[in-house]
Coordinates of C-alpha atoms in Angstrom, one line a residue:
M9 CA -8.9 97.2 159.1
M10 CA -6.2 99.9 159.6
E11 CA -5.3 102.1 162.5
R12 CA -3.6 105.5 162.5
A13 CA -2.5 107.9 165.1
N14 CA -5.8 109.7 165.9
H15 CA -8.4 107.6 164.3
I16 CA -9.5 104.1 163.6
N17 CA -10.2 102.7 160.1
I18 CA -12.2 99.6 159.8
A19 CA -11.6 99.2 156.1
M20 CA -11.1 96.4 153.7
I21 CA -8.0 95.8 151.6
E22 CA -8.8 96.1 147.9
D23 CA -10.0 92.9 146.4
I24 CA -11.6 91.9 143.1
G25 CA -15.3 91.1 143.5
T26 CA -17.1 88.4 141.5
N27 CA -18.1 91.0 139.0
G28 CA -14.5 91.7 138.2
T29 CA -14.5 95.2 139.8
V30 CA -12.6 96.6 142.7
G31 CA -15.1 96.7 145.5
S32 CA -13.5 98.5 148.4
K33 CA -11.7 101.7 149.2
V34 CA -10.1 103.0 152.4
A35 CA -12.1 105.8 154.0
P36 CA -10.4 107.7 156.8
V37 CA -12.6 108.1 159.8
A38 CA -12.0 110.6 162.6
E39 CA -12.2 108.7 165.9
Q40 CA -10.5 108.4 169.2
S41 CA -7.4 106.3 169.6
P42 CA -7.9 102.7 170.6
K43 CA -8.0 101.9 174.3
R44 CA -5.0 100.3 175.9
G45 CA -5.0 96.5 175.9
S46 CA -5.6 94.5 179.1
T47 CA -3.1 92.2 180.8
V48 CA -4.5 88.6 181.0
S49 CA -3.1 86.3 183.7
F50 CA -4.1 82.7 184.3
H51 CA -3.5 80.9 187.6
N52 CA -3.5 77.1 188.1
V53 CA -6.0 76.6 185.2
R54 CA -7.2 73.0 185.0
Y55 CA -10.0 71.7 182.9
R56 CA -11.5 68.2 182.6
V57 CA -14.5 66.7 180.8
Q58 CA -16.8 64.0 181.9
L59 CA -17.1 60.9 179.7
Q60 CA -19.9 58.3 179.7
S61 CA -19.7 54.9 178.2
G62 CA -21.8 51.7 178.2
F63 CA -25.5 51.2 178.1
V64 CA -28.0 53.2 180.3
C65 CA -28.3 50.4 182.9
R66 CA -24.5 50.0 183.1
R67 CA -23.3 53.4 182.2
K68 CA -19.7 54.2 183.4
T69 CA -18.5 57.7 184.1
S70 CA -14.9 58.7 183.7
H71 CA -13.0 62.0 183.5
R72 CA -10.4 63.1 181.0
E73 CA -7.9 65.9 181.8
I74 CA -7.8 68.5 179.0
L75 CA -5.6 71.1 180.6
L76 CA -3.2 70.6 183.5
D77 CA -1.9 73.4 185.8
L78 CA -1.4 76.3 183.4
N79 CA 0.1 79.5 184.6
G80 CA 1.2 82.5 182.7
I81 CA 0.7 86.1 181.6
M82 CA -0.4 87.6 178.3
R83 CA 0.3 91.3 177.9
P84 CA -0.7 93.8 175.2
G85 CA 0.7 92.6 171.9
L86 CA 0.3 89.6 169.7
N87 CA 0.0 86.5 171.9
A88 CA -0.1 83.1 170.2
I89 CA -1.2 79.7 171.6
L90 CA 0.5 76.9 169.6
G91 CA 0.3 73.1 169.7
P92 CA -0.5 70.0 167.7
T93 CA -4.1 68.8 167.2
G94 CA -5.7 67.7 170.5
S95 CA -3.3 69.7 172.7
G96 CA -6.1 71.9 174.1
K97 CA -5.5 75.1 172.2
S98 CA -9.2 75.9 171.5
S99 CA -10.2 74.8 175.0
F100 CA -7.6 77.1 176.6
L101 CA -8.6 80.0 174.3
D102 CA -12.3 79.6 175.3
I103 CA -11.4 79.6 179.0
L104 CA -9.5 82.8 178.6
A105 CA -12.5 84.3 176.7
A106 CA -15.0 83.1 179.3
R107 CA -16.8 80.9 176.7
K108 CA -16.1 77.5 178.2
D109 CA -18.5 75.5 180.2
P110 CA -17.7 76.3 183.9
S111 CA -18.3 72.7 185.0
G112 CA -15.0 70.9 185.2
L113 CA -13.0 74.1 185.2
S114 CA -10.8 75.2 188.1
G115 CA -8.3 78.0 188.5
E116 CA -8.6 81.7 187.9
V117 CA -8.3 84.1 185.0
L118 CA -7.6 87.8 185.9
I119 CA -8.0 90.8 183.6
D120 CA -5.8 93.7 184.8
R121 CA -5.4 92.0 188.2
A122 CA -9.1 91.7 188.7
P123 CA -11.5 88.8 188.2
Q124 CA -13.2 88.6 184.8
P125 CA -16.5 90.6 184.9
P126 CA -19.6 88.4 184.4
N127 CA -20.2 90.0 181.0
F128 CA -16.6 89.7 179.8
K129 CA -17.6 87.9 176.6
C130 CA -19.7 90.9 175.7
L131 CA -16.9 93.3 176.4
S132 CA -14.2 91.4 174.5
G133 CA -14.0 90.4 170.8
Y134 CA -14.0 86.8 169.7
V135 CA -13.5 85.6 166.1
V136 CA -14.5 82.0 165.7
Q137 CA -12.7 79.6 163.4
E138 CA -15.6 79.3 161.0
D139 CA -16.7 82.6 159.4
V140 CA -20.1 83.5 160.8
V141 CA -21.3 86.4 158.7
M142 CA -24.6 86.8 156.8
G143 CA -23.5 85.8 153.3
T144 CA -26.4 87.6 151.6
L145 CA -25.3 91.0 153.0
T146 CA -22.4 93.2 151.9
V147 CA -19.4 93.8 154.1
R148 CA -20.7 97.3 154.9
E149 CA -24.1 95.9 155.9
N150 CA -22.6 93.3 158.2
L151 CA -20.4 95.9 159.9
R152 CA -23.3 98.4 160.2
F153 CA -25.4 95.6 161.8
S154 CA -22.7 95.0 164.4
A155 CA -22.2 98.7 165.1
A156 CA -26.0 99.3 165.5
L157 CA -26.4 96.6 168.1
R158 CA -23.2 96.5 170.0
L159 CA -22.3 100.2 170.4
P160 CA -24.1 102.0 173.3
R161 CA -26.9 104.5 172.6
S162 CA -24.6 107.3 173.7
V163 CA -22.7 106.8 170.4
L164 CA -24.3 108.9 167.7
Q165 CA -25.5 107.3 164.5
S166 CA -23.0 109.3 162.5
E167 CA -20.2 107.9 164.7
K168 CA -21.5 104.4 164.2
E169 CA -21.5 104.8 160.5
A170 CA -18.0 106.3 160.7
R171 CA -16.7 103.2 162.5
V172 CA -18.0 101.0 159.7
G173 CA -15.7 102.8 157.2
T174 CA -16.2 101.2 153.8
Q175 CA -17.9 98.3 152.0
M176 CA -17.3 95.8 149.2
T177 CA -20.0 95.6 146.6
R178 CA -20.1 91.9 145.8
G179 CA -18.4 88.6 146.3
I180 CA -15.4 88.5 148.6
S181 CA -12.6 86.0 149.1
G182 CA -11.8 83.9 152.1
G183 CA -9.3 86.4 153.4
E184 CA -11.9 89.2 153.1
R185 CA -14.5 87.2 155.0
K186 CA -12.0 86.7 157.8
R187 CA -11.2 90.4 157.9
T188 CA -15.0 91.1 157.9
N189 CA -15.3 88.9 161.0
I190 CA -12.4 90.7 162.6
G191 CA -14.0 94.1 161.7
M192 CA -17.3 93.1 163.3
E193 CA -15.5 92.4 166.6
L194 CA -13.4 95.6 166.4
I195 CA -16.5 97.7 166.2
I196 CA -16.7 97.9 170.0
D197 CA -13.0 98.6 170.3
P198 CA -12.4 95.7 172.7
A199 CA -9.4 95.7 175.1
V200 CA -8.8 92.0 174.3
L201 CA -9.4 90.3 171.0
F202 CA -9.5 86.5 170.8
L203 CA -9.2 84.5 167.5
D204 CA -9.6 80.8 167.1
E205 CA -7.2 79.6 164.4
P206 CA -7.6 82.6 162.1
T207 CA -5.5 81.1 159.3
T208 CA -7.6 78.0 158.9
G209 CA -8.7 77.6 155.3
L210 CA -6.5 80.4 154.0
D211 CA -3.6 80.0 151.6
A212 CA -0.1 81.1 152.8
S213 CA -0.2 84.5 151.3
T214 CA -3.7 85.4 152.6
A215 CA -2.8 83.9 156.1
N216 CA 0.3 86.1 156.2
S217 CA -1.7 89.2 155.3
V218 CA -4.2 88.5 158.0
L219 CA -1.5 88.1 160.6
L220 CA 0.2 91.3 159.4
L221 CA -3.1 93.0 160.0
L222 CA -3.3 91.6 163.6
K223 CA 0.3 92.6 164.2
R224 CA -0.4 96.2 163.2
M225 CA -3.3 96.4 165.6
A226 CA -1.2 94.8 168.4
S227 CA 1.6 97.3 167.9
K228 CA -0.9 100.0 168.8
G229 CA -1.3 98.5 172.3
R230 CA -4.2 96.1 171.8
T231 CA -4.1 92.7 173.4
I232 CA -4.6 90.0 170.8
I233 CA -4.7 86.3 171.8
L234 CA -5.0 83.7 169.1
S235 CA -4.6 79.9 168.7
I236 CA -2.8 78.6 165.7
H237 CA -1.8 75.1 164.6
Q238 CA 1.6 75.2 162.9
P239 CA 2.6 78.6 161.4
R240 CA 5.4 79.4 159.0
Y241 CA 8.4 81.2 160.2
S242 CA 7.2 84.4 158.5
I243 CA 4.1 84.3 160.7
Y244 CA 5.9 83.0 163.9
R245 CA 8.3 85.9 163.9
L246 CA 5.3 88.3 164.3
F247 CA 4.4 86.9 167.7
D248 CA 5.3 88.9 170.8
S249 CA 4.5 86.1 173.2
L250 CA 4.1 82.4 172.7
T251 CA 2.4 79.7 174.7
L252 CA 3.1 76.1 173.7
L253 CA 0.7 73.3 174.7
V254 CA 1.2 69.6 174.5
G255 CA -1.2 67.1 176.1
G256 CA -2.8 69.9 178.1
K257 CA 0.6 70.9 179.6
M258 CA 2.8 73.9 178.9
P259 CA 6.4 73.4 177.9
H260 CA 8.9 76.2 177.3
N261 CA 8.1 78.7 174.5
N262 CA 11.2 79.3 172.4
P263 CA 12.0 78.6 169.6
A264 CA 8.5 77.7 168.3
D265 CA 9.6 75.8 165.1
F266 CA 11.9 73.5 167.1
F267 CA 9.5 72.7 169.8
L268 CA 6.6 72.1 167.4
D269 CA 8.8 69.6 165.5
V270 CA 9.7 67.9 168.8
I271 CA 6.1 67.7 169.9
N272 CA 5.0 66.2 166.5
G273 CA 7.9 63.8 166.5
D274 CA 9.5 65.2 163.4
S275 CA 12.5 67.0 164.8
T276 CA 15.9 66.4 163.2
A277 CA 17.3 67.2 166.7
T278 CA 15.7 64.2 168.1
S279 CA 16.7 62.0 165.2
M280 CA 20.4 63.1 165.7
T281 CA 20.3 61.7 169.2
K282 CA 19.5 58.2 167.9
V283 CA 22.3 55.6 167.7
P284 CA 23.3 54.9 164.0
G285 CA 21.6 51.7 162.7
S286 CA 18.6 52.0 165.0
E287 CA 16.1 52.9 162.2
D288 CA 14.1 49.7 162.9
V289 CA 12.8 50.8 166.3
E290 CA 9.4 49.5 167.1
F291 CA 6.4 51.8 167.0
E292 CA 5.7 51.4 170.7
E293 CA 9.3 52.4 171.5
Q294 CA 9.0 55.5 169.3
S295 CA 5.7 56.5 170.9
G296 CA 7.2 56.0 174.4
S297 CA 10.2 58.1 173.4
R298 CA 8.0 60.8 172.1
Q299 CA 6.0 60.9 175.3
S300 CA 9.2 61.0 177.4
I301 CA 10.4 64.0 175.3
E302 CA 7.1 65.8 175.9
E303 CA 7.3 65.2 179.7
R304 CA 10.9 66.2 179.8
L305 CA 10.2 69.5 178.0
V306 CA 7.4 70.3 180.5
D307 CA 9.7 69.4 183.5
E308 CA 12.6 71.5 182.1
F309 CA 10.3 74.5 181.6
R310 CA 8.9 74.2 185.2
S311 CA 12.4 74.1 186.6
S312 CA 13.7 77.0 184.4
S313 CA 14.4 80.5 185.7
Y314 CA 11.9 81.9 183.3
C315 CA 9.1 79.9 184.8
S316 CA 10.2 80.8 188.3
A317 CA 10.1 84.5 187.4
T318 CA 6.6 84.1 185.9
R319 CA 5.4 82.3 189.0
A320 CA 6.8 85.1 191.2
E321 CA 5.0 87.7 189.1
L322 CA 1.8 85.7 189.3
E323 CA 2.1 85.6 193.1
L324 CA 2.5 89.3 193.1
I325 CA -0.6 89.7 191.0
E326 CA -2.5 87.5 193.4
Q327 CA -1.5 89.6 196.3
E328 CA -2.4 92.8 194.6
K329 CA -5.6 91.4 193.1
K330 CA -8.4 93.9 193.2
C331 CA -11.4 92.9 195.3
S332 CA -14.5 92.5 193.2
S333 CA -18.1 91.8 194.2
C334 CA -18.8 90.4 190.8
S335 CA -20.4 86.9 190.8
K336 CA -18.9 84.1 188.9
S337 CA -22.0 83.5 186.9
R338 CA -21.8 84.3 183.2
T339 CA -24.2 87.0 182.2
I340 CA -25.0 88.8 178.9
T341 CA -25.5 92.5 178.7
Y342 CA -26.9 94.6 175.9
N343 CA -26.1 98.1 174.7
S344 CA -29.4 98.7 172.8
S345 CA -33.1 98.5 173.7
F346 CA -35.5 95.7 172.8
L347 CA -37.2 97.7 170.1
H348 CA -33.9 98.9 168.6
Q349 CA -32.7 95.3 168.4
L350 CA -36.0 94.1 166.9
R351 CA -35.9 96.7 164.2
W352 CA -32.4 95.8 163.0
V353 CA -32.7 92.0 163.3
L354 CA -36.1 92.0 161.6
R355 CA -34.7 94.1 158.7
R356 CA -31.7 91.8 158.3
T357 CA -33.9 88.7 158.4
F358 CA -36.3 90.1 155.7
Q359 CA -33.3 91.1 153.6
N360 CA -31.7 87.7 153.9
L361 CA -35.0 86.0 152.9
M362 CA -35.4 88.2 149.9
L363 CA -31.8 87.9 148.7
N364 CA -31.5 84.1 149.3
P365 CA -33.3 82.5 146.3
Q366 CA -33.2 79.0 147.7
T367 CA -34.9 80.1 151.0
S368 CA -37.5 82.3 149.4
V369 CA -38.5 79.7 146.8
A370 CA -38.7 76.9 149.3
Q371 CA -40.9 79.0 151.6
C372 CA -43.3 79.7 148.8
F373 CA -43.9 76.1 148.1
S374 CA -43.5 74.2 151.3
T375 CA -44.1 74.6 155.0
V376 CA -41.3 72.1 155.7
S377 CA -38.9 74.9 154.8
A378 CA -39.6 76.3 158.3
A379 CA -37.2 73.6 159.5
E380 CA -34.4 75.6 157.8
L381 CA -35.0 78.7 159.8
F382 CA -32.9 77.9 162.9
I383 CA -30.8 75.0 161.6
T384 CA -28.9 76.9 159.0
E385 CA -28.2 79.9 161.3
R386 CA -27.5 78.0 164.5
K387 CA -23.8 78.9 164.8
L388 CA -24.5 82.5 163.7
F389 CA -27.2 82.8 166.4
V390 CA -25.1 81.3 169.2
H391 CA -22.1 83.5 168.4
E392 CA -24.2 86.7 168.1
Y393 CA -26.3 86.0 171.2
I394 CA -23.4 85.3 173.6
S395 CA -21.6 88.3 172.2
G396 CA -24.4 90.6 173.2
Y397 CA -25.8 91.5 169.8
Y398 CA -29.5 90.8 170.7
R399 CA -31.9 89.0 173.0
V400 CA -33.3 85.5 172.2
S401 CA -36.8 86.9 172.1
V402 CA -35.7 89.5 169.5
Y403 CA -34.3 86.8 167.2
F404 CA -37.3 84.5 167.7
L405 CA -39.9 87.2 167.0
S406 CA -37.9 88.4 163.9
K407 CA -37.9 84.8 162.5
I408 CA -41.7 84.3 163.2
L409 CA -42.8 87.7 161.8
S410 CA -40.7 87.4 158.6
D411 CA -41.6 83.8 158.0
I412 CA -45.3 84.2 158.5
T413 CA -45.4 87.4 156.5
L414 CA -43.8 85.8 153.5
R415 CA -46.1 82.7 153.8
T416 CA -49.2 85.0 154.0
V417 CA -48.2 87.0 151.0
T418 CA -47.5 84.0 148.8
S419 CA -50.6 82.2 150.0
V420 CA -52.7 85.2 149.0
I421 CA -51.1 85.4 145.6
F422 CA -51.6 81.7 144.9
S423 CA -55.2 81.8 146.3
C424 CA -56.1 84.6 143.9
I425 CA -55.0 82.4 141.0
V426 CA -56.6 79.1 141.9
Y427 CA -59.6 80.0 144.1
F428 CA -62.1 80.4 141.3
M429 CA -60.8 77.3 139.6
I430 CA -61.5 74.9 142.6
V431 CA -64.2 77.0 144.4
P432 CA -63.1 76.0 148.0
R433 CA -64.9 77.1 151.1
L434 CA -63.2 80.4 152.0
H435 CA -62.8 81.5 155.7
A436 CA -60.3 83.9 157.0
D437 CA -59.4 81.5 159.9
G438 CA -58.5 78.8 157.4
D439 CA -55.0 80.1 157.3
L440 CA -54.7 79.0 161.0
V441 CA -54.0 75.5 159.8
A442 CA -50.9 76.6 157.8
Y443 CA -49.7 78.8 160.7
T444 CA -50.0 75.8 163.1
A445 CA -48.0 73.6 160.7
T446 CA -45.3 76.3 160.5
A447 CA -45.2 76.6 164.3
M448 CA -44.8 72.9 164.6
T449 CA -42.0 72.8 162.1
M450 CA -40.3 75.7 163.9
A451 CA -40.4 73.8 167.2
I452 CA -38.7 70.8 165.5
S453 CA -36.1 73.1 163.9
A454 CA -35.1 74.6 167.2
T455 CA -34.4 71.2 168.7
R456 CA -32.3 69.9 165.8
A457 CA -28.7 70.8 164.9
R458 CA -28.9 68.8 161.6
R459 CA -31.4 68.5 158.8
R460 CA -33.1 65.2 159.8
P461 CA -36.9 65.2 159.6
R462 CA -39.0 63.3 162.1
Q463 CA -42.0 61.1 161.3
H464 CA -43.7 60.9 164.7
L465 CA -46.3 63.7 164.4
H466 CA -49.1 61.7 162.8
D467 CA -51.9 62.5 165.3
H468 CA -51.3 66.3 165.0
H469 CA -51.3 65.9 161.2
L470 CA -54.8 64.3 161.4
R471 CA -56.0 67.2 163.5
L472 CA -55.0 69.6 160.8
H473 CA -56.9 67.6 158.2
D474 CA -60.1 67.4 160.3
A475 CA -60.3 71.2 160.3
L476 CA -59.7 71.3 156.5
K477 CA -62.3 68.7 155.8
I478 CA -65.0 70.5 157.9
N479 CA -64.1 73.8 156.3
E480 CA -64.4 72.3 152.7
F481 CA -67.3 69.9 152.9
V482 CA -69.9 71.5 155.2
G483 CA -72.6 73.0 152.9
L484 CA -71.4 71.6 149.7
K485 CA -74.0 70.0 147.3
F486 CA -73.5 66.4 146.3
C487 CA -75.5 64.5 143.6
D488 CA -76.2 60.9 144.2
E489 CA -75.7 58.3 141.5
A490 CA -79.4 58.2 140.6
G491 CA -79.6 62.0 140.5
I492 CA -76.7 62.1 138.0
R493 CA -78.5 59.6 135.7
N494 CA -81.8 61.4 135.9
M495 CA -80.3 64.9 135.9
S496 CA -82.2 65.7 139.1
A497 CA -81.4 68.7 141.4
A498 CA -78.6 68.2 143.8
E499 CA -79.3 68.0 147.6
T500 CA -77.2 69.4 150.4
N501 CA -75.6 66.8 152.7
C502 CA -72.6 66.0 154.7
S503 CA -72.6 62.3 154.0
Y504 CA -68.8 62.3 153.4
L505 CA -68.2 63.8 156.9
D506 CA -70.6 61.3 158.4
Y507 CA -68.7 58.5 156.7
L508 CA -65.4 59.8 158.2
G509 CA -67.1 60.2 161.6
I510 CA -66.2 63.9 161.8
E511 CA -68.5 66.1 163.9
Y512 CA -69.5 69.1 161.7
T513 CA -71.6 71.2 164.1
T514 CA -70.6 74.8 164.9
W515 CA -68.7 73.7 168.0
G516 CA -67.1 70.8 166.0
L517 CA -65.6 73.4 163.7
W518 CA -64.5 75.8 166.5
E519 CA -63.2 72.9 168.5
N520 CA -60.6 72.3 165.8
H521 CA -59.8 76.0 165.7
V522 CA -59.3 76.1 169.4
A523 CA -57.1 73.0 169.2
L524 CA -55.0 74.6 166.4
T525 CA -54.6 77.8 168.3
V526 CA -53.4 76.1 171.4
M527 CA -51.1 73.8 169.4
T528 CA -49.7 76.9 167.6
F529 CA -48.8 78.6 170.9
I530 CA -47.4 75.4 172.4
F531 CA -45.1 74.8 169.5
F532 CA -44.0 78.5 169.5
I533 CA -43.2 78.2 173.2
I534 CA -41.3 75.0 172.7
A535 CA -39.3 76.6 169.9
Y536 CA -38.5 79.7 172.0
L537 CA -37.5 77.6 175.1
K538 CA -35.2 75.4 172.9
L539 CA -33.5 78.6 171.6
R540 CA -33.4 80.1 175.1
Y541 CA -31.6 77.1 176.7
I542 CA -29.6 76.1 173.7
K543 CA -26.0 75.0 174.5
K544 CA -24.0 78.3 174.5
F545 CA -20.7 77.0 175.8
T546 CA -18.2 75.0 173.9

């Protein structure tokens, strides 16, 4: 992504695709200059989680403090949140982005001296740590999908295409995937862009190029806030503002390399203060010394003139805080209509099914593959839903329509091949059994985050077989043993159904169809409700 004086380019740096060809070119796009970034201030932010231990009858509840009394300001520019593992970086970033569970959270986050709007997570950009792009689509197709759903209807289609910029024809590297994620968030030109450890999984050179990209965007006035573990000096020097976290507390911020070494217990400065000959210090003493250093850093920062000036500015912001009638509830807003979302999501779903050989082959041969529908795309769905891409009902209908269509087509093809070989009893409503099985598997898929099949649906399984048996055996001609020996004519009977105790009257058959129809809708409703109330906060 590149930015110039009077236009925005969401373009990919040239990279070699898997076919050995250069797959991207920069395409200048006439567009307005990016909006000025917002100032984010946080006041007395505290966050704690509830922990439960013990058995159900003797369950104990305790609380763990994750963040303690954080105060500060992040202005337009490249703002970094640094700290060791477990220091609360990701939790703090999610709180600033309004993506953290409000329970256990206290304090206030202001955007340009006003409370966060209820739909702030739809107005800002958020790049998650794990890349969540549809791998079967090209870069251009992913960017076009984001532009079609997140830009308002007032933006012309030609302008949406212009913001996409360019594409890459085939396979892309990890750095290109990260830039694709950033590009999908920059489509809406957000005033604030959040990134959760954007250098994770990248080599040093690629990580440096990604941070240079962010620095160029920040230099144009955009507010970029990112969390990062332990950057090199070449990356650290790009930061305009720095927030260090240790144990949920905020020590002073400069210089970053020294303080990170102190926090991790690897600083040569701390080792220089040791008395010569004291290398055999016990582990407990070292741990206690490290903890005392962390507390001392926090205390020194709170008593520093810089912290006093920051608190004075925060008090001024509080006094000038703009009154807002916005509720504190988190809401999701959409820039496109239901039918527009359905058209784009359905097209992407069909395209993904056709381009993913494992998914398409599995769905041709097994109903159990319906369990993969929601599990494999769980993270992608959660991110796109809370970012305002589409409604839950749109995603759910797209999955159902695409899956049932593919199963119907393959069933017709297979039936044309084997029907006259086995001569089954053909009824149009016989496919209802397969649809019910698919709906049941979808309901299971929506409730699970991992691929672990369940084995407790035996009764429903028998109900499906009852309908199949009635459909196949009613009206068939069986020859008894004597008839076979004497070559006599066969007689019509349902002795096998009588033996199984299955009622084969007209109502007996329709009773199963009614039961299957009801079960189908029940399982679809369960799957939808599970998606509707899926855990959306971190």
